[in-house]
């Protein structure tokens, strides 16, 4: 990300980290991918039982290479519930300290909700949004269309670049959508205040990553 844009975001980043901490999540900001990888390596020891949600961010930061080469990474979705460490990204992180995640099969959000002892979320600062409404719109207008194109899903948004339904409406909070069998917006999850303090760690990286 451009250095001036990054500098201009420092206030929002600080506000978000403080809000995440108030919601009982550990929160850290790192400037570079290298620092993100180093932090993950310090949190996830070699040989650990790990699992992941599909994530371009983990791949782009080099974290997936570390998990694949140095940890006991389980790729079966059901194995994720017994992992010591579950790593994923977020579709959006709000300045109120919430994580917003949207899944096609809900394997990622279900593991993040319950199961793994520790959950580590790595997100580029392009995922930062003011509030949940912006998070919903972000998914329907940016993340889902781009991911459908990347995954070659036969969905309306892969063809037109926008959701077949309104990105947000008061009655459905963005849960309307297409009837495609390959729809990727099926489970919608908000992670707000956590009962188990420190189970979730959020690492914000000062770069653009994923969609
Ligand atoms: S509901 Fe369907 S058309 Fe809308 S963003 Fe999701 S996959 Fe795309």
Coordinates of N, CA and C and ligand atoms in Angstrom, one line a residue:
X1 N 0.8 -1.2 0.0 CA 0.0 0.0 0.0 C 0.9 1.2 0.0
X2 N 0.4 2.3 -0.7 CA 1.1 3.6 -0.7 C 1.4 4.1 0.7
X3 N 2.6 4.6 0.9 CA 3.1 5.0 2.2 C 2.2 6.1 2.8
X4 N 1.8 7.0 2.0 CA 0.9 8.1 2.5 C -0.4 7.7 2.9
X5 N -1.0 6.8 2.1 CA -2.3 6.2 2.4 C -2.2 5.4 3.7
X6 N -1.1 4.7 3.9 CA -0.9 3.9 5.1 C -0.8 4.8 6.3
X7 N -0.1 5.9 6.1 CA 0.1 6.8 7.3 C -1.2 7.4 7.6
X8 N -2.0 7.8 6.6 CA -3.3 8.4 6.9 C -4.3 7.4 7.6
X9 N -4.0 6.1 7.5 CA -4.9 5.2 8.2 C -4.5 4.9 9.6
X10 N -3.4 5.4 10.1 CA -2.9 5.0 11.4 C -4.0 5.2 12.5
X11 N -4.7 6.3 12.4 CA -5.7 6.6 13.5 C -6.8 5.6 13.5
X12 N -7.2 5.2 12.3 CA -8.3 4.1 12.2 C -7.8 2.8 12.7
X13 N -6.5 2.5 12.4 CA -5.9 1.2 12.8 C -5.9 1.2 14.3
X14 N -5.4 2.3 14.9 CA -5.3 2.3 16.4 C -6.7 2.1 17.0
X15 N -7.7 2.8 16.5 CA -9.1 2.7 17.0 C -9.5 1.3 16.9
X16 N -9.2 0.6 15.8 CA -9.7 -0.8 15.6 C -9.0 -1.7 16.5
X17 N -7.7 -1.6 16.7 CA -7.0 -2.4 17.7 C -7.5 -2.3 19.1
X18 N -7.8 -1.1 19.5 CA -8.3 -0.9 20.8 C -9.7 -1.5 21.0
X19 N -10.5 -1.4 19.9 CA -11.9 -2.0 20.0 C -11.8 -3.5 20.0
X20 N -10.9 -4.1 19.3 CA -10.7 -5.5 19.3 C -10.3 -6.0 20.7
X21 N -9.4 -5.3 21.3 CA -9.0 -5.6 22.6 C -10.1 -5.5 23.6
X22 N -11.0 -4.5 23.5 CA -12.1 -4.3 24.4 C -13.1 -5.5 24.2
X23 N -13.1 -6.1 23.0 CA -13.9 -7.3 22.7 C -13.2 -8.6 23.1
X24 N -12.1 -8.5 23.9 CA -11.4 -9.7 24.4 C -10.6 -10.4 23.3
X25 N -10.3 -9.8 22.2 CA -9.4 -10.4 21.3 C -8.0 -9.7 21.4
X26 N -7.0 -10.5 21.2 CA -5.7 -9.9 21.1 C -5.6 -9.2 19.7
X27 N -4.9 -8.1 19.7 CA -4.8 -7.4 18.4 C -3.4 -6.8 18.2
X28 N -2.9 -6.9 17.0 CA -1.6 -6.3 16.7 C -1.6 -5.8 15.3
X29 N -0.8 -4.8 15.1 CA -0.6 -4.2 13.8 C 0.9 -4.4 13.4
X30 N 1.1 -4.9 12.2 CA 2.5 -5.1 11.7 C 2.6 -4.4 10.3
X31 N 3.7 -3.8 10.1 CA 3.8 -3.0 8.9 C 4.0 -3.8 7.6
X32 N 4.6 -5.0 7.7 CA 5.0 -5.7 6.5 C 4.6 -7.2 6.6
X33 N 4.6 -7.9 5.5 CA 4.3 -9.3 5.4 C 5.4 -10.1 6.2
X34 N 6.6 -9.7 6.2 CA 7.7 -10.3 6.9 C 7.4 -10.3 8.4
X35 N 7.0 -9.2 8.9 CA 6.7 -9.0 10.3 C 5.4 -9.9 10.7
X36 N 4.5 -10.0 9.8 CA 3.3 -10.8 10.0 C 3.7 -12.3 10.2
X37 N 4.6 -12.7 9.2 CA 5.1 -14.1 9.3 C 5.8 -14.4 10.6
X38 N 6.7 -13.4 10.9 CA 7.5 -13.6 12.1 C 6.6 -13.7 13.4
X39 N 5.6 -12.9 13.4 CA 4.6 -12.9 14.6 C 3.9 -14.2 14.6
X40 N 3.4 -14.7 13.5 CA 2.7 -16.0 13.4 C 3.7 -17.1 13.9
X41 N 4.9 -17.1 13.4 CA 5.9 -18.1 13.8 C 6.1 -18.1 15.3
X42 N 6.0 -16.9 15.9 CA 6.2 -16.9 17.4 C 5.0 -17.4 18.2
X43 N 3.8 -17.3 17.5 CA 2.6 -17.7 18.2 C 2.3 -19.2 17.9
X44 N 2.7 -19.7 16.8 CA 2.4 -21.1 16.4 C 3.7 -21.9 16.3
X45 N 4.0 -22.6 17.3 CA 5.3 -23.4 17.3 C 5.3 -24.4 16.2
X46 N 6.5 -24.7 15.8 CA 6.7 -25.7 14.8 C 6.2 -27.1 15.3
X47 N 5.6 -27.8 14.4 CA 5.0 -29.1 14.9 C 3.6 -29.1 15.4
X48 N 3.1 -27.9 15.6 CA 1.7 -27.7 16.1 C 0.7 -28.3 15.2
X49 N -0.4 -28.7 15.8 CA -1.6 -29.2 15.0 C -2.3 -27.9 14.5
X50 N -2.3 -27.7 13.2 CA -2.9 -26.5 12.7 C -4.0 -26.8 11.6
X51 N -4.8 -25.9 11.4 CA -5.8 -26.0 10.3 C -6.1 -24.6 9.8
X52 N -6.6 -24.5 8.6 CA -6.9 -23.1 8.0 C -8.2 -23.1 7.3
X53 N -8.7 -21.8 7.2 CA -9.8 -21.6 6.2 C -9.1 -21.1 4.9
X54 N -9.7 -21.3 3.8 CA -9.1 -20.9 2.5 C -8.8 -19.4 2.6
X55 N -7.6 -19.0 2.2 CA -7.2 -17.6 2.4 C -6.1 -17.2 1.5
X56 N -6.4 -16.2 0.6 CA -5.3 -15.7 -0.2 C -4.3 -14.9 0.7
X57 N -4.8 -14.3 1.8 CA -3.9 -13.6 2.6 C -2.8 -14.4 3.2
X58 N -3.2 -15.6 3.7 CA -2.2 -16.5 4.3 C -1.2 -16.9 3.2
X59 N -1.6 -17.1 2.0 CA -0.7 -17.5 0.9 C 0.2 -16.3 0.6
X60 N -0.4 -15.1 0.4 CA 0.4 -14.0 0.0 C 1.5 -13.5 1.0
X61 N 1.2 -13.8 2.3 CA 2.1 -13.3 3.3 C 3.2 -14.4 3.6
X62 N 3.1 -15.5 3.0 CA 4.1 -16.6 3.3 C 3.7 -17.4 4.5
X63 N 2.6 -17.1 5.1 CA 2.2 -17.9 6.3 C 1.8 -19.3 5.9
X64 N 1.1 -19.4 4.8 CA 0.7 -20.8 4.4 C 1.9 -21.7 4.2
X65 N 3.0 -21.1 3.6 CA 4.2 -21.9 3.3 C 4.7 -22.4 4.7
X66 N 4.7 -21.6 5.7 CA 5.2 -22.0 7.0 C 4.3 -23.1 7.6
X67 N 3.0 -22.9 7.5 CA 2.1 -23.9 8.0 C 2.3 -25.3 7.3
X68 N 2.5 -25.2 6.0 CA 2.6 -26.4 5.2 C 4.0 -27.1 5.5
X69 N 5.0 -26.4 5.7 CA 6.3 -27.0 5.8 C 6.8 -27.3 7.2
X70 N 6.2 -26.5 8.2 CA 6.8 -26.6 9.6 C 5.8 -27.1 10.6
X71 N 4.5 -27.1 10.3 CA 3.5 -27.5 11.3 C 2.7 -28.8 10.8
X72 N 2.0 -29.3 11.7 CA 1.1 -30.5 11.3 C -0.2 -30.0 10.8
X73 N -0.2 -29.6 9.6 CA -1.4 -28.9 9.0 C -2.4 -29.9 8.5
X74 N -3.6 -29.8 9.0 CA -4.7 -30.8 8.6 C -5.6 -30.0 7.6
X75 N -5.8 -30.7 6.5 CA -6.6 -30.0 5.4 C -8.1 -30.5 5.4
X76 N -8.4 -31.6 6.1 CA -9.8 -32.0 6.1 C -10.6 -31.0 7.0
X77 N -11.7 -30.6 6.4 CA -12.5 -29.5 7.2 C -12.8 -30.0 8.6
X78 N -13.2 -31.3 8.8 CA -13.7 -31.7 10.1 C -12.5 -31.8 11.1
X79 N -11.3 -32.0 10.6 CA -10.1 -32.0 11.5 C -9.9 -30.6 12.2
X80 N -10.4 -29.6 11.6 CA -10.2 -28.3 12.1 C -10.7 -28.1 13.5
X81 N -11.7 -28.7 13.9 CA -12.3 -28.5 15.2 C -11.4 -28.9 16.3
X82 N -10.5 -29.8 16.1 CA -9.6 -30.3 17.1 C -8.2 -29.6 17.0
X83 N -8.0 -28.7 16.2 CA -6.7 -28.1 16.0 C -6.3 -27.2 17.2
X84 N -5.0 -27.1 17.4 CA -4.5 -26.2 18.4 C -4.6 -24.8 17.9
X85 N -4.3 -24.6 16.7 CA -4.3 -23.3 16.1 C -5.1 -23.3 14.7
X86 N -6.0 -22.4 14.6 CA -6.8 -22.3 13.4 C -6.4 -20.9 12.8
X87 N -6.0 -20.9 11.5 CA -5.6 -19.6 10.9 C -6.6 -19.3 9.7
X88 N -6.9 -18.0 9.7 CA -7.9 -17.6 8.6 C -7.7 -16.1 8.4
X89 N -8.3 -15.6 7.4 CA -8.4 -14.1 7.2 C -9.8 -13.7 7.6
X90 N -10.1 -12.4 7.3 CA -11.5 -11.9 7.5 C -11.9 -11.3 6.2
X91 N -13.3 -11.3 6.0 CA -13.8 -10.5 4.9 C -13.8 -9.0 5.2
X92 N -14.0 -8.7 6.5 CA -13.9 -7.3 6.9 C -13.6 -7.3 8.4
X93 N -12.9 -6.2 8.8 CA -12.7 -5.9 10.3 C -13.2 -4.5 10.5
X94 N -14.2 -4.4 11.5 CA -14.8 -3.1 11.7 C -14.0 -2.3 12.7
X95 N -14.2 -1.0 12.7 CA -13.5 -0.1 13.6 C -14.2 -0.2 15.0
X96 N -15.3 -1.0 15.1 CA -15.9 -1.3 16.4 C -15.3 -2.5 17.0
X97 N -14.4 -3.1 16.3 CA -13.7 -4.3 16.9 C -14.5 -5.6 16.6
X98 N -15.1 -5.7 15.4 CA -15.8 -6.9 15.0 C -15.2 -7.5 13.8
X99 N -15.3 -8.8 13.7 CA -14.8 -9.5 12.5 C -16.1 -10.0 11.7
X100 N -16.1 -9.8 10.4 CA -17.2 -10.2 9.6 C -16.7 -11.2 8.6
X101 N -17.4 -12.4 8.6 CA -16.9 -13.5 7.8 C -18.1 -14.1 7.0
X102 N -17.9 -14.4 5.7 CA -19.0 -15.0 4.9 C -18.4 -16.2 4.2
X103 N -19.1 -17.3 4.3 CA -18.7 -18.6 3.8 C -19.7 -19.2 2.9
X104 N -19.2 -20.1 2.0 CA -20.2 -20.9 1.2 C -20.6 -22.1 1.9
X105 N -19.7 -22.8 2.6 CA -20.0 -24.0 3.3 C -20.0 -23.9 4.8
X106 N -19.6 -22.7 5.3 CA -19.5 -22.4 6.7 C -18.4 -23.2 7.5
X107 N -17.5 -23.9 6.8 CA -16.5 -24.6 7.5 C -15.6 -23.6 8.2
X108 N -15.3 -22.5 7.6 CA -14.4 -21.5 8.3 C -15.1 -20.9 9.5
X109 N -16.3 -20.4 9.3 CA -16.9 -19.7 10.4 C -17.3 -20.6 11.6
X110 N -17.6 -21.9 11.2 CA -17.9 -22.8 12.3 C -16.7 -23.1 13.2
X111 N -15.5 -23.3 12.5 CA -14.3 -23.5 13.3 C -13.9 -22.3 14.1
X112 N -14.1 -21.1 13.5 CA -13.7 -19.9 14.2 C -14.6 -19.7 15.4
X113 N -15.9 -20.1 15.3 CA -16.8 -19.9 16.4 C -16.4 -20.9 17.6
X114 N -16.1 -22.1 17.3 CA -16.0 -23.1 18.4 C -15.1 -24.3 17.9
X115 N -14.2 -24.7 18.7 CA -13.4 -25.9 18.4 C -11.9 -25.6 18.7
X116 N -11.2 -25.1 17.7 CA -9.7 -24.9 17.9 C -9.4 -24.0 19.2
X117 N -8.3 -24.4 19.8 CA -8.0 -23.7 21.1 C -7.7 -22.2 20.8
X118 N -6.9 -22.0 19.7 CA -6.6 -20.6 19.4 C -6.9 -20.3 17.9
X119 N -7.4 -19.1 17.7 CA -7.7 -18.7 16.3 C -6.9 -17.5 16.0
X120 N -6.2 -17.5 14.9 CA -5.4 -16.3 14.5 C -5.9 -15.8 13.1
X121 N -6.3 -14.6 13.1 CA -6.9 -14.0 11.9 C -5.9 -12.9 11.4
X122 N -5.5 -13.1 10.1 CA -4.5 -12.2 9.5 C -5.3 -11.5 8.4
X123 N -5.2 -10.1 8.5 CA -6.0 -9.4 7.5 C -5.2 -8.1 7.1
X124 N -5.2 -7.9 5.8 CA -4.6 -6.7 5.2 C -5.5 -5.5 5.6
X125 N -4.9 -4.3 5.6 CA -5.7 -3.1 6.1 C -6.7 -2.7 5.0
X126 N -6.7 -3.3 3.8 CA -7.8 -3.1 2.9 C -9.1 -3.7 3.4
X127 N -9.0 -4.5 4.4 CA -10.3 -5.1 5.0 C -10.9 -4.3 6.1
X128 N -10.2 -3.2 6.4 CA -10.8 -2.3 7.5 C -12.0 -1.5 7.0
X129 N -13.1 -1.6 7.8 CA -14.3 -0.8 7.4 C -14.8 -0.1 8.6
X130 N -15.6 1.0 8.5 CA -16.1 1.7 9.6 C -17.0 0.8 10.5
X131 N -17.9 0.1 9.9 CA -19.0 -0.6 10.7 C -19.5 -1.8 9.9
X132 N -20.5 -2.5 10.6 CA -21.0 -3.8 10.0 C -21.7 -3.5 8.7
X133 N -22.4 -2.4 8.6 CA -23.1 -2.2 7.3 C -22.1 -2.1 6.2
X134 N -21.0 -1.4 6.4 CA -19.9 -1.3 5.4 C -19.3 -2.7 5.1
X135 N -19.2 -3.5 6.1 CA -18.7 -4.9 6.0 C -19.6 -5.7 5.0
X136 N -20.9 -5.6 5.2 CA -21.8 -6.3 4.4 C -21.7 -5.9 2.9
X137 N -21.7 -4.6 2.7 CA -21.6 -4.0 1.4 C -20.2 -4.4 0.8
X138 N -19.2 -4.4 1.6 CA -17.8 -4.8 1.0 C -17.9 -6.2 0.5
X139 N -18.5 -7.1 1.2 CA -18.5 -8.5 0.7 C -19.3 -8.6 -0.6
X140 N -20.5 -7.9 -0.7 CA -21.3 -8.1 -1.9 C -20.8 -7.4 -3.1
X141 N -20.0 -6.3 -2.8 CA -19.6 -5.5 -4.0 C -18.1 -5.7 -4.4
X142 N -17.3 -6.3 -3.4 CA -15.9 -6.5 -3.7 C -15.4 -7.9 -3.5
X143 N -15.6 -8.4 -2.3 CA -15.0 -9.7 -2.0 C -15.6 -10.9 -2.7
X144 N -17.0 -10.9 -2.7 CA -17.6 -12.1 -3.3 C -17.4 -12.1 -4.8
X145 N -17.7 -11.0 -5.5 CA -17.5 -11.1 -7.0 C -16.1 -11.5 -7.4
X146 N -15.1 -10.9 -6.7 CA -13.7 -11.2 -7.0 C -13.4 -12.7 -6.7
X147 N -13.9 -13.2 -5.6 CA -13.6 -14.6 -5.2 C -14.3 -15.5 -6.2
X148 N -15.5 -15.2 -6.6 CA -16.2 -16.0 -7.6 C -15.5 -16.1 -8.9
X149 N -14.9 -15.0 -9.3 CA -14.1 -15.0 -10.5 C -12.9 -15.9 -10.3
X150 N -12.2 -15.7 -9.2 CA -11.0 -16.4 -8.9 C -11.3 -17.9 -8.8
X151 N -12.4 -18.3 -8.3 CA -12.7 -19.7 -8.1 C -13.5 -20.3 -9.2
X152 N -13.8 -19.5 -10.3 CA -14.5 -19.9 -11.4 C -15.9 -20.4 -11.0
X153 N -16.6 -19.7 -10.1 CA -17.9 -20.1 -9.7 C -18.9 -19.6 -10.7
X154 N -19.9 -20.4 -11.0 CA -21.0 -20.0 -12.0 C -22.0 -19.2 -11.2
X155 N -21.7 -17.9 -10.9 CA -22.6 -17.0 -10.2 C -22.8 -15.7 -11.0
X156 N -24.0 -15.0 -10.8 CA -24.2 -13.8 -11.5 C -23.0 -12.8 -11.3
X157 N -22.5 -12.7 -10.0 CA -21.5 -11.7 -9.8 C -20.2 -12.0 -10.5
X158 N -19.9 -13.2 -10.8 CA -18.7 -13.5 -11.6 C -18.8 -13.0 -13.0
X159 N -20.0 -12.8 -13.4 CA -20.2 -12.3 -14.8 C -20.4 -10.8 -14.9
X160 N -21.1 -10.2 -13.8 CA -21.4 -8.8 -13.9 C -20.5 -8.0 -12.9
X161 N -19.9 -8.6 -12.0 CA -19.1 -7.9 -11.0 C -19.9 -7.4 -9.8
X162 N -21.2 -7.7 -9.8 CA -21.9 -7.2 -8.6 C -23.0 -8.3 -8.3
X163 N -23.4 -8.2 -7.0 CA -24.4 -9.2 -6.6 C -25.7 -9.1 -7.3
X164 N -26.4 -10.2 -7.5 CA -27.7 -10.2 -8.1 C -28.8 -9.5 -7.3
X165 N -28.5 -9.4 -6.0 CA -29.4 -8.7 -5.1 C -28.8 -7.4 -4.6
X166 N -29.6 -6.5 -3.9 CA -29.0 -5.3 -3.4 C -27.9 -5.7 -2.4
X167 N -26.8 -4.8 -2.4 CA -25.7 -5.1 -1.5 C -26.1 -5.0 0.0
X168 N -27.2 -4.2 0.2 CA -27.6 -4.1 1.6 C -29.1 -3.6 1.6
X169 N -29.9 -4.2 2.4 CA -31.2 -3.7 2.6 C -31.6 -3.9 4.1
X170 N -32.4 -3.1 4.6 CA -32.7 -3.1 6.0 C -33.3 -4.4 6.5
X171 N -34.1 -5.0 5.7 CA -34.7 -6.2 6.2 C -33.9 -7.5 6.1
X172 N -32.9 -7.5 5.2 CA -32.1 -8.7 5.0 C -30.7 -8.6 5.4
X173 N -30.2 -7.4 5.7 CA -28.8 -7.2 6.1 C -27.8 -7.9 5.2
X174 N -28.1 -7.8 3.9 CA -27.2 -8.4 2.9 C -27.3 -9.9 2.7
X175 N -28.2 -10.5 3.4 CA -28.3 -12.0 3.2 C -29.0 -12.5 2.0
X176 N -29.7 -11.5 1.3 CA -30.3 -11.9 0.0 C -29.2 -12.2 -1.0
X177 N -29.5 -13.0 -2.0 CA -28.5 -13.3 -3.0 C -29.0 -14.1 -4.1
X178 N -28.1 -14.7 -4.9 CA -28.5 -15.4 -6.1 C -29.0 -16.8 -5.7
X179 N -29.5 -17.6 -6.6 CA -29.9 -18.9 -6.4 C -28.9 -19.9 -7.0
X180 N -27.7 -19.5 -7.3 CA -26.7 -20.4 -7.9 C -26.3 -21.5 -7.0
X181 N -26.1 -22.7 -7.5 CA -25.6 -23.8 -6.7 C -24.2 -23.5 -6.2
X182 N -23.5 -22.6 -6.9 CA -22.1 -22.3 -6.5 C -22.0 -21.0 -5.7
X183 N -23.1 -20.5 -5.2 CA -23.1 -19.3 -4.4 C -22.1 -19.4 -3.3
X184 N -21.3 -18.4 -3.0 CA -20.3 -18.4 -2.0 C -20.8 -17.6 -0.7
X185 N -21.9 -16.9 -0.8 CA -22.4 -16.1 0.3 C -23.5 -16.8 1.0
X186 N -23.3 -17.8 1.8 CA -24.3 -18.6 2.4 C -24.4 -18.5 3.9
X187 N -23.2 -18.5 4.6 CA -23.2 -18.3 6.0 C -22.6 -17.0 6.4
X188 N -23.3 -16.2 7.2 CA -22.8 -14.9 7.6 C -22.5 -14.8 9.1
X189 N -21.3 -14.4 9.4 CA -20.9 -14.5 10.9 C -20.3 -13.2 11.3
X190 N -20.7 -12.8 12.5 CA -20.1 -11.6 13.2 C -19.4 -12.1 14.5
X191 N -18.2 -11.7 14.6 CA -17.5 -12.1 15.9 C -17.3 -10.8 16.7
X192 N -18.1 -10.7 17.7 CA -18.1 -9.5 18.6 C -17.4 -9.8 19.9
X193 N -17.9 -9.4 21.0 CA -17.1 -9.6 22.3 C -17.0 -11.1 22.5
X194 N -15.8 -11.6 22.9 CA -15.6 -13.0 23.1 C -15.6 -13.3 24.6
X195 N -16.2 -14.5 24.9 CA -16.2 -15.0 26.3 C -14.8 -15.4 26.7
X196 N -14.1 -16.1 25.8 CA -12.7 -16.6 26.2 C -11.7 -15.5 25.7
X197 N -11.2 -14.8 26.7 CA -10.3 -13.7 26.4 C -9.0 -14.3 25.8
X198 N -8.6 -13.7 24.6 CA -7.3 -14.1 24.0 C -7.4 -15.4 23.2
X199 N -8.6 -16.0 23.0 CA -8.7 -17.1 22.1 C -8.4 -16.7 20.7
X200 N -9.0 -15.5 20.3 CA -8.8 -15.0 19.0 C -7.7 -13.9 19.0
X201 N -6.8 -14.0 18.1 CA -5.8 -13.0 17.9 C -5.9 -12.4 16.5
X202 N -6.0 -11.1 16.4 CA -6.1 -10.5 15.0 C -4.8 -9.7 14.7
X203 N -4.3 -10.1 13.6 CA -3.1 -9.4 13.1 C -3.4 -8.6 11.9
X204 N -3.4 -7.3 12.0 CA -3.6 -6.4 10.8 C -2.3 -6.1 10.2
X205 N -2.2 -6.3 8.9 CA -1.0 -6.1 8.1 C -1.1 -4.8 7.3
X206 N -0.1 -4.0 7.3 CA -0.1 -2.8 6.5 C 0.0 -2.9 5.0
X207 N -0.6 -3.8 4.5 CA -0.6 -4.1 3.0 C -2.0 -4.5 2.6
X208 N -2.2 -4.5 1.2 CA -3.5 -5.0 0.7 C -3.3 -6.5 0.5
X209 N -4.3 -7.2 1.0 CA -4.2 -8.7 0.8 C -5.6 -9.3 0.6
X210 N -5.7 -10.2 -0.3 CA -7.0 -10.9 -0.5 C -8.0 -10.0 -1.0
X211 N -9.3 -10.4 -0.9 CA -10.4 -9.6 -1.4 C -11.4 -9.2 -0.3
Ligands
LIG1 S1 -25.2 -14.0 -3.5 FE1 -24.5 -14.9 -5.4 S2 -24.4 -13.1 -6.9 FE2 -24.5 -12.3 -4.8 S3 -22.4 -11.9 -4.3 FE3 -22.9 -14.0 -3.4 S4 -22.3 -15.4 -5.0 FE4 -22.4 -13.4 -6.0

